[in-house]
Short mmCIF file of C-alpha atoms in Angstrom, two decimals:
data_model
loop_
_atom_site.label_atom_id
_atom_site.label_comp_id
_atom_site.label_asym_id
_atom_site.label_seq_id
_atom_site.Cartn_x
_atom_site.Cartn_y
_atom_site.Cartn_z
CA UNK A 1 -2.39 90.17 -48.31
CA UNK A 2 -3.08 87.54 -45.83
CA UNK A 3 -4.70 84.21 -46.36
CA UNK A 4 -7.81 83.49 -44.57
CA UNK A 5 -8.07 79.89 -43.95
CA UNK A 6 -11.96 78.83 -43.24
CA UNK A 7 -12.92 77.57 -40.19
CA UNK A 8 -14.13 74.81 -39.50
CA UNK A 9 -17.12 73.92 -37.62
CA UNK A 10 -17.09 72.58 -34.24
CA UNK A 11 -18.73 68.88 -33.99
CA UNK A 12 -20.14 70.00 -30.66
CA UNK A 13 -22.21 72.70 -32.57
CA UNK A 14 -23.27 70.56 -35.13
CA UNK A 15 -24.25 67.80 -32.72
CA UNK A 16 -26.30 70.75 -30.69
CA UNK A 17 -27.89 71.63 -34.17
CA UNK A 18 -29.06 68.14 -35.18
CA UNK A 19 -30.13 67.82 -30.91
CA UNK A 20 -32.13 70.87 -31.30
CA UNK A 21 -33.52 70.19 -34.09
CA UNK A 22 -34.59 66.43 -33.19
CA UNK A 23 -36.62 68.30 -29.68
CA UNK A 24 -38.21 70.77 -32.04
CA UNK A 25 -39.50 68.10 -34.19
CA UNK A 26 -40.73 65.95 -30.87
CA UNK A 27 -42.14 69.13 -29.37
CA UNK A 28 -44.22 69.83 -32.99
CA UNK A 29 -45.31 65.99 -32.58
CA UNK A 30 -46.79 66.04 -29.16
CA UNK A 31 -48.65 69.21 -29.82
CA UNK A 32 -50.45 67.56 -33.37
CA UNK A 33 -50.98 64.29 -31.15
CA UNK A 34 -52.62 66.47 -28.11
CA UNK A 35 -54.62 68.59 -30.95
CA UNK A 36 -55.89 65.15 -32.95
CA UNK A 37 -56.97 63.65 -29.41
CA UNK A 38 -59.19 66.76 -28.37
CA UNK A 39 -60.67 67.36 -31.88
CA UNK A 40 -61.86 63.20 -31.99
CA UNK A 41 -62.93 63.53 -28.80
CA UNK A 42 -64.85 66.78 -29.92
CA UNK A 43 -66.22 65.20 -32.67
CA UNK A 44 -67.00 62.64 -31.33
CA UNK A 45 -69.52 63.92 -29.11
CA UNK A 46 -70.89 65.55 -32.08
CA UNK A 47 -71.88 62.67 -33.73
CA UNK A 48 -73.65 61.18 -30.50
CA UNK A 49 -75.37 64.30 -30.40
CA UNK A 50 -76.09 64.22 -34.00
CA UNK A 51 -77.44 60.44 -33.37
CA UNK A 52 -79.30 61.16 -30.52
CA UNK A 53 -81.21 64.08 -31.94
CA UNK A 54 -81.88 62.21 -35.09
CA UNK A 55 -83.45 59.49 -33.01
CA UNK A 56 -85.76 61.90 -31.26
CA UNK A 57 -87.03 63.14 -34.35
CA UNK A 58 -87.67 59.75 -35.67
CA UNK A 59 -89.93 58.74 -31.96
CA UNK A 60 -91.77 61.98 -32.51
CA UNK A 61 -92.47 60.97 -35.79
CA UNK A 62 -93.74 57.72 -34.85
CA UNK A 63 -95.37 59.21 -32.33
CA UNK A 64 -97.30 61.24 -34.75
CA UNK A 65 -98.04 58.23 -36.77
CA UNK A 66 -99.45 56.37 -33.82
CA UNK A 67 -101.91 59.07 -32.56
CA UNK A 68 -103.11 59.89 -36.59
CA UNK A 69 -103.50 56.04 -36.70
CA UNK A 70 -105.63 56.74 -32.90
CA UNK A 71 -107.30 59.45 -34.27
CA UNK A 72 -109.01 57.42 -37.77
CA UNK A 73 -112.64 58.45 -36.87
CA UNK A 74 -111.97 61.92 -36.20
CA UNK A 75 -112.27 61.81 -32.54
CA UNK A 76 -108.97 61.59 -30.52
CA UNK A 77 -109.93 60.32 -27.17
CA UNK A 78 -107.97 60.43 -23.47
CA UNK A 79 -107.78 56.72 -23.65
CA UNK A 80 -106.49 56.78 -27.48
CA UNK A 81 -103.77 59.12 -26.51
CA UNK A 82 -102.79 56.77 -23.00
CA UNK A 83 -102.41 54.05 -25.96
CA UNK A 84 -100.63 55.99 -28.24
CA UNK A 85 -98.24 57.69 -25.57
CA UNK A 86 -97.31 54.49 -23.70
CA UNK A 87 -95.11 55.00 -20.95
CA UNK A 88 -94.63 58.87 -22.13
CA UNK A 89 -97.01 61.36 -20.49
CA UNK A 90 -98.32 64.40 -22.49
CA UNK A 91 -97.06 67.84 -20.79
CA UNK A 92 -100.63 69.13 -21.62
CA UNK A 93 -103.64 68.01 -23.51
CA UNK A 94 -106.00 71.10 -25.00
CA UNK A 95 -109.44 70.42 -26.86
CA UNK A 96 -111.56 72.93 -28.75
CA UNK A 97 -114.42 71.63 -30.73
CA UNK A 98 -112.63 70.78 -33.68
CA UNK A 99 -109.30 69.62 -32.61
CA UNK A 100 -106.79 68.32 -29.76
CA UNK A 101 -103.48 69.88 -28.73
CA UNK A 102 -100.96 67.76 -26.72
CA UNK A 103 -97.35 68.85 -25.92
CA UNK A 104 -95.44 65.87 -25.38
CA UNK A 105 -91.74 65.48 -24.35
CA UNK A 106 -89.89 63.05 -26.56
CA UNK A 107 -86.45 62.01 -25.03
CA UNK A 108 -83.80 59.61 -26.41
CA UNK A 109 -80.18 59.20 -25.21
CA UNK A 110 -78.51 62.79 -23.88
CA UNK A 111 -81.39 64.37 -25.98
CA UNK A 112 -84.71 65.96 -25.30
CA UNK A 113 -87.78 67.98 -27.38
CA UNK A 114 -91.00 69.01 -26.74
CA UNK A 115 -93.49 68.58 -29.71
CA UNK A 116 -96.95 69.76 -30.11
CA UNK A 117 -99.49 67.49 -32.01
CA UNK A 118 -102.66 69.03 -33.13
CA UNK A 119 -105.28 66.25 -34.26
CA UNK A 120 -107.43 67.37 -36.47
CA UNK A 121 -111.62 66.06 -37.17
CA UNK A 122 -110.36 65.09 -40.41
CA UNK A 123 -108.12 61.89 -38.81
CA UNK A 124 -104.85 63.82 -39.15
CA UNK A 125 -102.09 64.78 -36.95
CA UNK A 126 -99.68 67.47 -37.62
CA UNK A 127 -96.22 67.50 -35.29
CA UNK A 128 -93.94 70.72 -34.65
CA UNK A 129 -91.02 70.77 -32.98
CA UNK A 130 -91.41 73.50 -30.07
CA UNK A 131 -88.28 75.88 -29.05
CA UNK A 132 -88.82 75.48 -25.24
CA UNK A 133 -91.39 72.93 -23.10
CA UNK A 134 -92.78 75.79 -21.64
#
């Protein structure tokens, strides 16, 4: 029976190991850095977008607030709504005999939404958010 002595590892192998090993680990680093940078920058613009639709709902609303406050005796006139607008123009202003329609664009930051605003006789003003300014 013969002997089998082991053999033992080369140290150029075993340097190659720990070398491969030490660019698999730098490789696995870039690619979490590159996926962290892309996914703050993603949500990042999510929360502006988040913020900036948020602060067009909150105008619209004090829009609303501003043309019930305009329309106290019932009556919303085309010089209330100038005052109540400001510098915004309506998109369209509809009366019947017992109420006023306006579509109005409200815009902050990188976000835009029309709204429609129906006074009523009775001094109130109801808002909804429309789809499309159409």
């Amino acid at each position: 029976m013969a002997l089998v002595t082991p053999v033992e590892p080369r140290r150029g192998s075993r340097l190659a190991g720990c070398l491969g090993a030490l660019v698999l680990v730098c490789v696995l680093l870039a690619a979490g850095v590159v996926v962290w940078f892309f996914q703050s920058v993603r949500d990042d613009a999510q929360d502006r977008n988040r913020d900036a639709q948020a602060a067009v709902t909150a105008a619209a609303e004090r829009l609303r607030t501003r043309l019930e406050t305009a329309d106290a005796d019932g009556t919303l006139t085309d010089r209330e709504i100038t005052d109540a607008l400001g510098h915004v123009r309506a998109r369209s202003v509809d009366r019947a005999d017992d109420r006023a329609v306006l579509v109005v664009q409200v815009a902050a930051s990188s976000w835009a939404q029309c709204y429609s605003y129906t006074a009523l006789p009775t001094g109130t003003v109801k808002a909804r958010a429309l789809k499309e300014c159409g």
